[in-house]
């Protein structure tokens, strides 16, 4: 269906879009006022205009003009779009109808109707095909652009931009990004335009046309204020993100890859089956788990996270299942309620489930199967009502083959698998994530900073080995350490911009071989820690024991807490 809703609100007359069954797909505000309704949702044309011939026109094709009486006598122009099985109804007061009739006494097809609508909008309207070739332009073309309509139609938007008719083409941006864009534009004659480019898609999702609506803001008295408003419109990423996100953590869902993941998460949120989240370190598995919890009927109950890689093996059983009074010497004398019981009626999230000790896996299996467990020092099992979500960046199937993870537990966890893709597969999310983090940390630290568009582009091109976590860490550091309010590409750390030159920078004529090796070792350890959730994970990446990492962290005086203050 044509996306007429944006154009419809610019029109001074009523506009309805109806399908072949008579269901009203769209009605602009003029029609809402005309028929005294607040919304056309779930309404049929038979409800609001029983005598309408639009269904007949849709079936038979062509165009028909009739009259109807609302608050005043109206001419109704019924047009059939047979390829779409829809019809367009234009409710024209007498003066507008006479204007249209004088321009084209025999209006017989949609092209003429569309041209009339475009001319009545009062602003520059252009329509191009999917390749950027101008198909149609209204009569404001020569006045605003200084180009005759005949010299404009049939030209490529890229050529028009190259020839200086406009300094930047909104059409090329829409074709490239496949979504609405808002931007400033300067014409060859020096006029300033605020342009909105709208994509129109075919039923199969391919781009069909691009509609550009340009508002001339040259003569605005306070040009600076209007330019700031335009800048706000261009940066609508942040505005749209703020509307979509609540104060609690939610997923940033803009890319097609994440849309599929989020759709599946929404579909299974209210199902009590165990969800298994898989993905690289830092992709947002915990945020996904919290989002699923907030979308479920358990959202008012606790969300309890257990990081299986962060709790020492010696106490993980007592932390998970609790213990009775007097079980341990030096422990809480009244006993302790475990995390499993703390999650009653809510969600129990096992992060880094692949790090769970083998001897605890059997008790967890019982908890998953029977929704009950036995605290340490007790003989009577405790029944709980919890929903389970597990997450890992490890290959549990390989661990099962290696005998380090129970096969029966693996299949009990692997009921609804959801893979959260890395940033390399959803680069479209990066501008929205960046805007989100900029807003959070600007408010948190009361340091309101902005990022140049070249910095955002750099973020999109950069290989984020630590995924969202690394991007988040980088933005917070820049908010805190950048010496300027508007952060440009030159303000980024050289280590981030030129990672390939890092080893060259480490070499200095003043250092001997031993110092060189130690310095390089320290940088490698820091990089591994920055892109890992736990010390154990960092040690696995480097192929050494966790104790070795701990010893070298102490040796090189590395502040682990500072590296992970965002994790």
Coordinates of C-alpha atoms in Angstrom, one line a residue:
X1 CA 0.0 0.0 0.0
X2 CA 1.2 3.6 -0.8
X3 CA 2.3 5.4 2.3
X4 CA -0.1 8.3 2.0
X5 CA -0.3 9.1 5.7
X6 CA 2.5 11.6 5.6
X7 CA 1.2 13.5 2.6
X8 CA -2.4 13.2 3.8
X9 CA -1.8 15.5 6.8
X10 CA -0.6 18.3 4.5
X11 CA -3.9 18.3 2.5
X12 CA -6.6 20.9 3.0
X13 CA -9.3 18.4 2.0
X14 CA -10.4 14.9 3.2
X15 CA -8.6 11.8 2.1
X16 CA -9.6 8.1 2.8
X17 CA -7.9 4.9 1.7
X18 CA -10.2 1.9 1.5
X19 CA -9.5 -1.8 0.7
X20 CA -11.7 -4.0 -1.5
X21 CA -13.8 -5.1 1.5
X22 CA -14.5 -1.6 2.5
X23 CA -12.1 -1.4 5.5
X24 CA -10.7 2.0 6.0
X25 CA -6.9 1.8 6.0
X26 CA -6.2 5.5 6.4
X27 CA -8.1 8.7 7.0
X28 CA -6.5 12.1 7.5
X29 CA -7.5 14.6 10.2
X30 CA -9.8 16.5 7.8
X31 CA -11.9 13.3 7.4
X32 CA -11.9 12.6 11.2
X33 CA -13.4 16.1 11.7
X34 CA -15.8 15.7 8.8
X35 CA -17.2 12.4 10.1
X36 CA -16.8 13.2 13.8
X37 CA -14.6 10.3 14.7
X38 CA -11.3 10.2 16.7
X39 CA -9.9 7.2 14.6
X40 CA -10.9 5.2 11.6
X41 CA -9.3 2.1 13.1
X42 CA -11.6 -1.0 12.6
X43 CA -14.1 1.1 10.8
X44 CA -15.6 0.3 7.3
X45 CA -16.8 2.7 4.7
X46 CA -20.3 1.3 5.1
X47 CA -20.2 2.7 8.7
X48 CA -19.4 6.3 7.9
X49 CA -20.8 6.6 4.3
X50 CA -23.3 3.9 3.5
X51 CA -24.0 5.2 0.0
X52 CA -20.4 5.1 -1.1
X53 CA -19.5 3.5 -4.5
X54 CA -15.8 3.0 -3.7
X55 CA -16.0 -0.8 -3.4
X56 CA -17.6 -1.0 -6.9
X57 CA -15.0 1.4 -8.3
X58 CA -12.2 -0.8 -6.8
X59 CA -13.6 -3.9 -8.4
X60 CA -14.4 -2.3 -11.8
X61 CA -11.4 0.1 -11.9
X62 CA -11.3 3.6 -13.2
X63 CA -12.5 6.8 -11.6
X64 CA -15.9 8.1 -10.5
X65 CA -17.0 11.5 -9.1
X66 CA -20.1 11.7 -6.9
X67 CA -21.4 14.1 -4.3
X68 CA -22.1 13.7 -0.6
X69 CA -23.5 15.8 2.2
X70 CA -21.7 16.2 5.5
X71 CA -21.5 19.6 7.1
X72 CA -21.5 21.0 3.5
X73 CA -21.8 19.6 0.0
X74 CA -18.7 17.7 -1.1
X75 CA -17.5 16.2 -4.3
X76 CA -16.2 12.7 -3.8
X77 CA -13.5 11.5 -6.2
X78 CA -13.3 7.7 -6.1
X79 CA -10.1 6.3 -7.6
X80 CA -9.2 2.6 -8.0
X81 CA -5.7 1.3 -7.7
X82 CA -6.4 -2.1 -9.1
X83 CA -2.9 -3.5 -8.7
X84 CA -3.1 -2.8 -4.9
X85 CA -6.8 -3.7 -4.6
X86 CA -7.4 -0.4 -2.8
X87 CA -9.3 2.8 -3.5
X88 CA -8.6 6.4 -2.7
X89 CA -11.5 8.8 -1.8
X90 CA -10.9 12.5 -2.0
X91 CA -13.6 14.7 -0.4
X92 CA -13.3 18.1 -2.2
X93 CA -15.1 21.3 -1.2
X94 CA -16.6 23.1 -4.2
X95 CA -13.8 25.7 -4.5
X96 CA -11.0 23.1 -4.5
X97 CA -12.9 20.9 -6.9
X98 CA -13.4 23.8 -9.3
X99 CA -9.7 24.6 -9.1
X100 CA -8.9 21.0 -10.0
X101 CA -11.5 20.9 -12.8
X102 CA -10.1 24.1 -14.3
X103 CA -6.7 22.6 -14.5
X104 CA -7.9 19.3 -16.0
X105 CA -11.5 19.2 -17.0
X106 CA -11.3 15.5 -17.8
X107 CA -9.5 14.0 -14.8
X108 CA -9.4 10.4 -15.7
X109 CA -6.4 8.8 -14.0
X110 CA -4.4 8.7 -10.8
X111 CA -1.5 10.7 -12.2
X112 CA -3.6 13.8 -12.7
X113 CA -5.1 13.5 -9.3
X114 CA -1.7 13.1 -7.7
X115 CA -0.4 16.1 -9.6
X116 CA -3.2 18.2 -8.3
X117 CA -2.7 17.0 -4.7
X118 CA 1.0 17.8 -5.0
X119 CA 0.3 21.4 -6.2
X120 CA -2.2 22.0 -3.4
X121 CA 0.3 21.1 -0.7
X122 CA 1.9 24.5 -0.8
X123 CA 5.5 23.0 -0.6
X124 CA 8.0 21.5 -3.0
X125 CA 7.1 17.9 -3.6
X126 CA 9.2 15.5 -5.8
X127 CA 8.7 11.9 -6.5
X128 CA 11.5 9.6 -7.8
X129 CA 11.8 6.0 -8.7
X130 CA 13.9 3.4 -6.8
X131 CA 16.9 4.5 -8.8
X132 CA 16.6 8.2 -8.0
X133 CA 15.2 9.3 -11.3
X134 CA 12.7 12.2 -10.9
X135 CA 9.2 11.1 -12.1
X136 CA 7.1 13.9 -10.9
X137 CA 7.5 17.4 -9.4
X138 CA 4.9 20.0 -8.5
X139 CA 4.7 23.6 -9.7
X140 CA 6.8 25.0 -6.9
X141 CA 9.9 23.6 -8.6
X142 CA 10.9 26.6 -10.6
X143 CA 10.1 29.1 -7.9
X144 CA 12.2 27.2 -5.2
X145 CA 14.9 25.4 -7.2
X146 CA 15.2 27.8 -10.1
X147 CA 14.8 24.9 -12.5
X148 CA 11.9 24.4 -14.9
X149 CA 9.8 21.2 -14.4
X150 CA 10.6 20.0 -17.9
X151 CA 14.4 20.3 -17.1
X152 CA 13.9 18.5 -13.7
X153 CA 11.8 15.4 -14.6
X154 CA 13.8 12.5 -15.9
X155 CA 17.0 13.7 -14.2
X156 CA 18.9 11.6 -11.7
X157 CA 19.1 12.9 -8.1
X158 CA 22.8 12.2 -8.2
X159 CA 23.3 14.3 -11.3
X160 CA 21.2 17.1 -9.9
X161 CA 23.4 17.1 -6.8
X162 CA 26.6 16.9 -8.9
X163 CA 25.5 19.9 -11.0
X164 CA 24.8 22.0 -7.9
X165 CA 21.0 22.2 -8.3
X166 CA 21.0 21.0 -4.7
X167 CA 24.0 20.6 -2.4
X168 CA 22.8 17.3 -0.9
X169 CA 20.2 14.9 -2.1
X170 CA 17.7 13.5 0.3
X171 CA 16.7 10.9 -2.3
X172 CA 20.1 9.3 -2.3
X173 CA 20.1 9.1 1.5
X174 CA 16.6 7.4 1.5
X175 CA 17.7 4.9 -1.2
X176 CA 20.8 4.0 0.7
X177 CA 19.2 3.8 4.2
X178 CA 15.8 2.5 3.2
X179 CA 14.0 4.7 5.7
X180 CA 12.8 8.2 6.3
X181 CA 15.4 11.0 6.5
X182 CA 15.2 14.6 7.5
X183 CA 17.9 17.0 6.4
X184 CA 18.9 20.6 5.5
X185 CA 19.4 21.4 1.8
X186 CA 20.7 24.5 0.0
X187 CA 19.6 25.1 -3.6
X188 CA 21.6 26.6 -6.5
X189 CA 19.7 29.8 -6.0
X190 CA 20.8 30.0 -2.4
X191 CA 17.4 29.1 -0.8
X192 CA 17.5 26.9 2.3
X193 CA 15.1 23.9 2.6
X194 CA 14.1 21.6 5.3
X195 CA 13.5 18.3 3.5
X196 CA 11.8 15.1 4.6
X197 CA 12.4 12.1 2.3
X198 CA 9.9 9.2 2.6
X199 CA 10.5 5.7 1.1
X200 CA 7.5 3.9 -0.5
X201 CA 7.8 0.1 -0.6
X202 CA 6.2 -2.6 -2.7
X203 CA 4.3 -5.4 -1.1
X204 CA 7.4 -7.6 -1.3
X205 CA 9.5 -5.1 0.7
X206 CA 11.5 -3.7 -2.2
X207 CA 11.8 0.1 -2.7
X208 CA 9.3 1.5 -5.2
X209 CA 9.5 5.3 -5.0
X210 CA 10.8 8.1 -2.9
X211 CA 8.7 11.1 -2.0
X212 CA 10.5 14.3 -0.9
X213 CA 8.6 17.2 0.8
X214 CA 10.7 20.4 1.1
X215 CA 9.8 23.4 3.2
X216 CA 11.4 26.7 2.3
X217 CA 12.8 28.2 5.5
X218 CA 14.9 30.9 3.9
X219 CA 12.8 33.8 5.0
X220 CA 12.2 32.7 8.5
X221 CA 12.9 35.7 10.8
X222 CA 14.9 33.8 13.4
X223 CA 17.0 31.7 11.1
X224 CA 19.3 30.4 13.8
X225 CA 16.4 29.0 15.8
X226 CA 15.0 27.3 12.8
X227 CA 18.4 25.8 12.0
X228 CA 18.6 24.4 15.5
X229 CA 15.2 22.9 15.0
X230 CA 16.4 21.4 11.8
X231 CA 19.4 20.0 13.5
X232 CA 17.1 18.4 16.1
X233 CA 15.1 16.9 13.3
X234 CA 18.2 15.5 11.6
X235 CA 19.2 13.9 14.8
X236 CA 15.9 12.2 15.3
X237 CA 17.7 9.0 16.1
X238 CA 18.0 10.1 19.7
X239 CA 14.4 11.4 19.9
X240 CA 13.0 8.2 18.5
X241 CA 15.1 6.1 20.8
X242 CA 13.9 8.1 23.8
X243 CA 10.3 7.4 22.9
X244 CA 10.8 3.7 22.3
X245 CA 12.8 3.1 25.5
X246 CA 11.6 3.3 29.0
X247 CA 13.7 4.1 32.0
X248 CA 14.4 0.5 32.7
X249 CA 16.8 -1.4 30.4
X250 CA 15.4 -2.3 27.0
X251 CA 16.9 -3.6 23.8
X252 CA 17.8 -1.2 21.0
X253 CA 16.0 -2.7 18.1
X254 CA 16.6 -1.1 14.7
X255 CA 18.4 -3.6 12.5
X256 CA 16.6 -6.4 10.8
X257 CA 18.8 -8.9 12.6
X258 CA 17.7 -7.5 16.0
X259 CA 14.1 -7.1 14.9
X260 CA 13.9 -10.9 14.4
X261 CA 15.4 -11.6 17.7
X262 CA 13.2 -9.1 19.5
X263 CA 10.1 -10.5 17.8
X264 CA 10.9 -14.0 19.0
X265 CA 11.6 -12.7 22.5
X266 CA 8.2 -10.9 22.6
X267 CA 6.5 -14.1 21.4
X268 CA 7.9 -16.3 24.1
X269 CA 8.0 -13.8 27.0
X270 CA 4.8 -15.1 28.6
X271 CA 5.7 -18.8 28.1
X272 CA 7.4 -20.4 31.1
X273 CA 9.7 -22.6 28.9
X274 CA 13.4 -22.1 29.6
X275 CA 15.1 -19.6 27.3
X276 CA 18.7 -20.1 26.2
X277 CA 20.6 -16.9 25.2
X278 CA 23.7 -17.4 23.1
X279 CA 26.1 -14.8 21.7
X280 CA 29.5 -13.2 21.9
X281 CA 30.7 -11.4 25.0
X282 CA 29.2 -7.9 25.4
X283 CA 26.3 -8.3 22.8
X284 CA 23.6 -7.6 25.4
X285 CA 22.5 -11.0 26.6
X286 CA 21.7 -9.7 30.1
X287 CA 19.7 -6.8 28.7
X288 CA 17.8 -9.3 26.5
X289 CA 17.1 -11.4 29.6
X290 CA 15.8 -8.3 31.5
X291 CA 13.7 -7.3 28.5
X292 CA 12.1 -10.7 28.4
X293 CA 11.3 -10.5 32.1
X294 CA 9.8 -7.0 31.8
X295 CA 7.6 -8.2 28.9
X296 CA 6.3 -11.2 30.8
X297 CA 3.5 -11.6 33.3
X298 CA 6.3 -12.0 36.0
X299 CA 7.5 -8.4 35.5
X300 CA 6.4 -7.3 39.0
X301 CA 8.3 -10.1 40.6
X302 CA 12.1 -10.3 41.2
X303 CA 14.6 -10.7 38.4
X304 CA 17.6 -12.5 40.0
X305 CA 20.9 -12.8 38.2
X306 CA 23.5 -15.4 39.0
X307 CA 26.9 -14.9 37.3
X308 CA 28.2 -18.5 37.3
X309 CA 31.7 -17.3 36.4
X310 CA 32.0 -14.7 39.1
X311 CA 30.9 -16.7 42.2
X312 CA 33.7 -18.8 43.6
X313 CA 33.1 -22.6 43.2
X314 CA 33.4 -23.2 46.9
X315 CA 30.3 -21.1 47.7
X316 CA 28.2 -21.2 44.6
X317 CA 26.0 -24.0 45.9
X318 CA 25.2 -22.2 49.1
X319 CA 24.6 -18.9 47.2
X320 CA 22.2 -20.6 44.8
X321 CA 20.3 -23.0 47.2
X322 CA 20.9 -21.4 50.6
X323 CA 21.6 -23.2 53.9
X324 CA 20.0 -23.9 57.2
X325 CA 20.9 -22.7 60.6
X326 CA 24.2 -24.0 61.9
X327 CA 25.3 -25.6 58.6
X328 CA 28.6 -23.7 58.4
X329 CA 31.0 -22.5 61.1
X330 CA 31.3 -18.7 60.8
X331 CA 28.3 -18.4 58.5
X332 CA 25.1 -16.6 59.2
X333 CA 23.8 -18.1 62.4
X334 CA 20.2 -18.0 61.2
X335 CA 20.9 -19.6 57.9
X336 CA 20.5 -18.0 54.5
X337 CA 17.9 -17.9 51.8
X338 CA 19.3 -18.9 48.4
X339 CA 19.0 -16.9 45.2
X340 CA 16.6 -19.6 43.8
X341 CA 14.1 -18.9 46.6
X342 CA 14.7 -15.1 46.2
X343 CA 13.5 -15.4 42.6
X344 CA 10.1 -17.0 43.6
X345 CA 7.3 -15.9 41.2
X346 CA 9.9 -14.2 39.1
X347 CA 12.9 -14.9 36.8
X348 CA 16.1 -16.7 37.6
X349 CA 18.9 -15.7 35.1
X350 CA 22.0 -17.9 34.9
X351 CA 24.7 -15.8 33.2
X352 CA 27.8 -17.6 31.9
X353 CA 26.1 -20.9 32.5
X354 CA 29.0 -22.7 30.9
X355 CA 31.2 -21.8 33.9
X356 CA 28.9 -23.7 36.3
X357 CA 30.9 -26.3 38.2
X358 CA 30.1 -29.9 37.0
X359 CA 29.2 -31.0 40.5
X360 CA 26.5 -28.3 40.8
X361 CA 24.9 -29.1 37.4
X362 CA 23.0 -32.1 38.8
X363 CA 21.3 -30.0 41.5
X364 CA 20.4 -27.4 38.9
X365 CA 18.9 -30.1 36.7
X366 CA 16.6 -31.0 39.5
X367 CA 15.6 -27.4 40.0
X368 CA 14.8 -27.1 36.3
X369 CA 12.9 -30.3 36.1
X370 CA 10.9 -30.3 39.3
X371 CA 11.0 -26.6 40.3
X372 CA 12.3 -27.7 43.7
X373 CA 15.7 -27.9 45.6
X374 CA 17.0 -28.9 48.9
X375 CA 19.0 -26.2 50.9
X376 CA 22.3 -27.3 52.4
X377 CA 21.8 -28.8 55.8
X378 CA 18.1 -29.6 55.1
X379 CA 16.3 -32.8 54.2
X380 CA 13.0 -31.4 53.0
X381 CA 12.9 -30.0 49.5
X382 CA 11.6 -26.4 48.9
X383 CA 9.2 -25.8 46.0
X384 CA 9.6 -22.6 43.9
X385 CA 7.8 -21.0 41.0
X386 CA 10.4 -19.5 38.8
X387 CA 11.1 -18.9 35.1
X388 CA 14.6 -19.8 33.9
X389 CA 16.8 -18.0 31.4
X390 CA 20.4 -19.1 30.8
X391 CA 23.1 -17.3 28.8
X392 CA 26.6 -18.1 27.6
X393 CA 29.2 -17.2 25.0
X394 CA 30.6 -20.7 25.0
X395 CA 29.8 -23.7 22.8
X396 CA 27.9 -25.9 25.2
X397 CA 27.5 -28.6 22.6
X398 CA 31.3 -29.0 22.4
X399 CA 31.5 -29.0 26.2
X400 CA 29.0 -31.8 26.3
X401 CA 31.2 -33.8 23.9
X402 CA 34.2 -33.0 26.0
X403 CA 32.4 -34.2 29.2
X404 CA 32.6 -30.9 31.0
X405 CA 28.9 -30.1 30.7
X406 CA 26.0 -32.5 31.4
X407 CA 24.1 -33.6 28.3
X408 CA 20.8 -33.9 30.1
X409 CA 21.2 -30.4 31.6
X410 CA 22.1 -29.0 28.1
X411 CA 18.9 -30.3 26.5
X412 CA 16.9 -29.1 29.5
X413 CA 18.3 -25.6 29.0
X414 CA 18.2 -25.7 25.2
X415 CA 14.3 -25.4 24.9
X416 CA 14.0 -21.9 23.2
X417 CA 17.4 -20.9 21.9
X418 CA 17.8 -17.2 21.0
X419 CA 21.1 -16.0 19.5
X420 CA 21.9 -12.3 20.1
X421 CA 24.0 -11.2 17.0
X422 CA 27.2 -9.3 17.4
X423 CA 27.5 -5.6 16.4
X424 CA 29.3 -6.7 13.2
X425 CA 26.0 -8.2 12.0
X426 CA 23.8 -5.2 13.2
X427 CA 25.8 -2.1 12.4
X428 CA 22.5 -0.2 11.9
X429 CA 22.0 -0.3 15.7
X430 CA 25.2 1.5 16.4
X431 CA 24.0 5.1 15.9
X432 CA 21.0 4.4 18.2
X433 CA 23.1 2.7 20.8
X434 CA 25.6 5.6 20.7
X435 CA 22.8 8.2 21.1
X436 CA 21.4 6.2 24.0
X437 CA 24.7 6.0 25.9
X438 CA 25.6 9.6 25.1
X439 CA 22.3 10.7 26.7
X440 CA 22.7 8.4 29.7
X441 CA 26.2 9.4 30.6
X442 CA 25.7 13.1 29.8
X443 CA 22.9 13.2 32.4
X444 CA 24.8 10.9 34.8
X445 CA 27.9 13.1 35.0
X446 CA 26.3 16.4 34.1
X447 CA 28.7 16.8 31.2
X448 CA 26.5 17.4 28.2
X449 CA 28.5 16.5 25.1
X450 CA 27.7 15.9 21.5
X451 CA 29.5 13.7 18.9
X452 CA 30.3 14.7 15.4
X453 CA 28.7 12.7 12.6
X454 CA 32.2 11.5 11.5
X455 CA 32.6 10.0 15.0
X456 CA 29.3 8.1 14.7
X457 CA 30.4 6.9 11.2
X458 CA 33.7 5.7 12.7
X459 CA 31.8 3.8 15.4
X460 CA 29.8 2.1 12.6
X461 CA 32.9 1.2 10.7
X462 CA 35.0 0.1 13.7
X463 CA 35.3 -3.6 14.6
X464 CA 34.0 -3.8 18.2
X465 CA 35.5 -7.0 19.5
X466 CA 33.8 -6.4 22.9
X467 CA 30.5 -5.5 21.1
X468 CA 28.0 -3.3 22.9
X469 CA 29.9 -3.4 26.2
X470 CA 33.1 -2.1 24.5
X471 CA 31.1 0.6 22.7
X472 CA 29.5 1.6 25.9
X473 CA 32.8 1.8 27.7
X474 CA 34.3 3.9 25.0
X475 CA 31.5 6.4 25.0
X476 CA 31.5 6.8 28.8
X477 CA 35.3 7.4 28.8
X478 CA 34.9 10.0 26.0
X479 CA 32.2 11.8 28.0
X480 CA 34.5 11.9 31.0
X481 CA 37.8 12.6 29.4
X482 CA 37.3 14.6 26.2
X483 CA 38.4 18.2 26.7
X484 CA 35.7 19.7 24.4
X485 CA 31.9 19.7 24.3
X486 CA 31.6 18.7 20.7
X487 CA 33.7 15.5 20.2
X488 CA 35.2 15.1 16.8
X489 CA 37.3 12.3 15.2
X490 CA 40.5 13.9 16.2
X491 CA 39.5 13.7 19.9
X492 CA 39.3 9.9 19.8
X493 CA 42.2 8.0 21.5
X494 CA 44.9 7.0 19.1
X495 CA 44.7 3.5 20.4
X496 CA 41.1 3.3 19.2
X497 CA 41.7 5.0 15.8
X498 CA 44.9 3.3 14.9
X499 CA 44.9 -0.1 16.6
X500 CA 47.3 -1.5 13.9
X501 CA 49.9 1.0 14.9
X502 CA 49.7 0.1 18.6
X503 CA 52.7 -2.3 18.5
X504 CA 54.8 0.4 16.7
X505 CA 53.9 2.9 19.4
X506 CA 55.1 0.6 22.1
X507 CA 58.6 0.4 20.7
X508 CA 60.9 3.1 22.0
X509 CA 64.7 3.4 21.7
X510 CA 64.9 4.1 25.5
X511 CA 63.4 0.7 26.4
X512 CA 65.3 -2.5 26.5
X513 CA 63.9 -5.9 25.3
X514 CA 62.7 -6.9 28.8
X515 CA 60.8 -3.7 29.2
X516 CA 59.4 -3.9 25.7
X517 CA 58.0 -7.4 26.4
X518 CA 56.5 -6.5 29.7
X519 CA 54.8 -3.4 28.2
X520 CA 53.4 -5.4 25.4
X521 CA 52.2 -8.1 27.8
X522 CA 50.5 -5.5 29.9
X523 CA 48.6 -4.1 26.9
X524 CA 47.5 -7.5 25.7
X525 CA 46.2 -8.4 29.2
X526 CA 44.3 -5.1 29.4
X527 CA 42.7 -5.6 26.0
X528 CA 41.6 -9.2 27.0
X529 CA 40.1 -7.9 30.3
X530 CA 38.3 -5.0 28.5
X531 CA 36.5 -7.5 26.2
X532 CA 35.7 -10.2 28.8
X533 CA 33.0 -10.5 31.4
X534 CA 35.2 -12.4 33.9
X535 CA 38.9 -13.0 34.7
X536 CA 38.4 -16.6 33.8
X537 CA 37.1 -15.7 30.4
X538 CA 40.1 -13.4 29.8
X539 CA 42.4 -16.3 30.8
X540 CA 40.7 -18.6 28.3
X541 CA 41.2 -16.1 25.5
X542 CA 44.9 -15.8 26.3
X543 CA 45.3 -19.6 26.8
X544 CA 46.6 -19.4 30.3
X545 CA 45.3 -20.3 33.8
X546 CA 43.2 -17.7 35.7
X547 CA 45.8 -17.8 38.5
X548 CA 48.4 -16.7 35.9
X549 CA 46.2 -13.7 34.9
X550 CA 45.7 -12.8 38.5
X551 CA 49.4 -12.8 39.2
X552 CA 50.3 -10.7 36.1
X553 CA 47.5 -8.2 36.9
X554 CA 49.1 -7.7 40.3
X555 CA 52.5 -7.5 38.7
X556 CA 51.6 -4.8 36.2
X557 CA 49.4 -2.9 38.7
X558 CA 46.3 -3.2 36.4
X559 CA 43.2 -1.7 38.0
X560 CA 40.6 -4.4 37.0
X561 CA 37.8 -2.6 38.8
X562 CA 38.3 0.5 36.7
X563 CA 38.4 -1.6 33.5
X564 CA 35.1 -3.2 34.3
X565 CA 33.2 -0.3 35.9
X566 CA 30.6 -0.5 33.1
X567 CA 30.2 -4.2 32.9

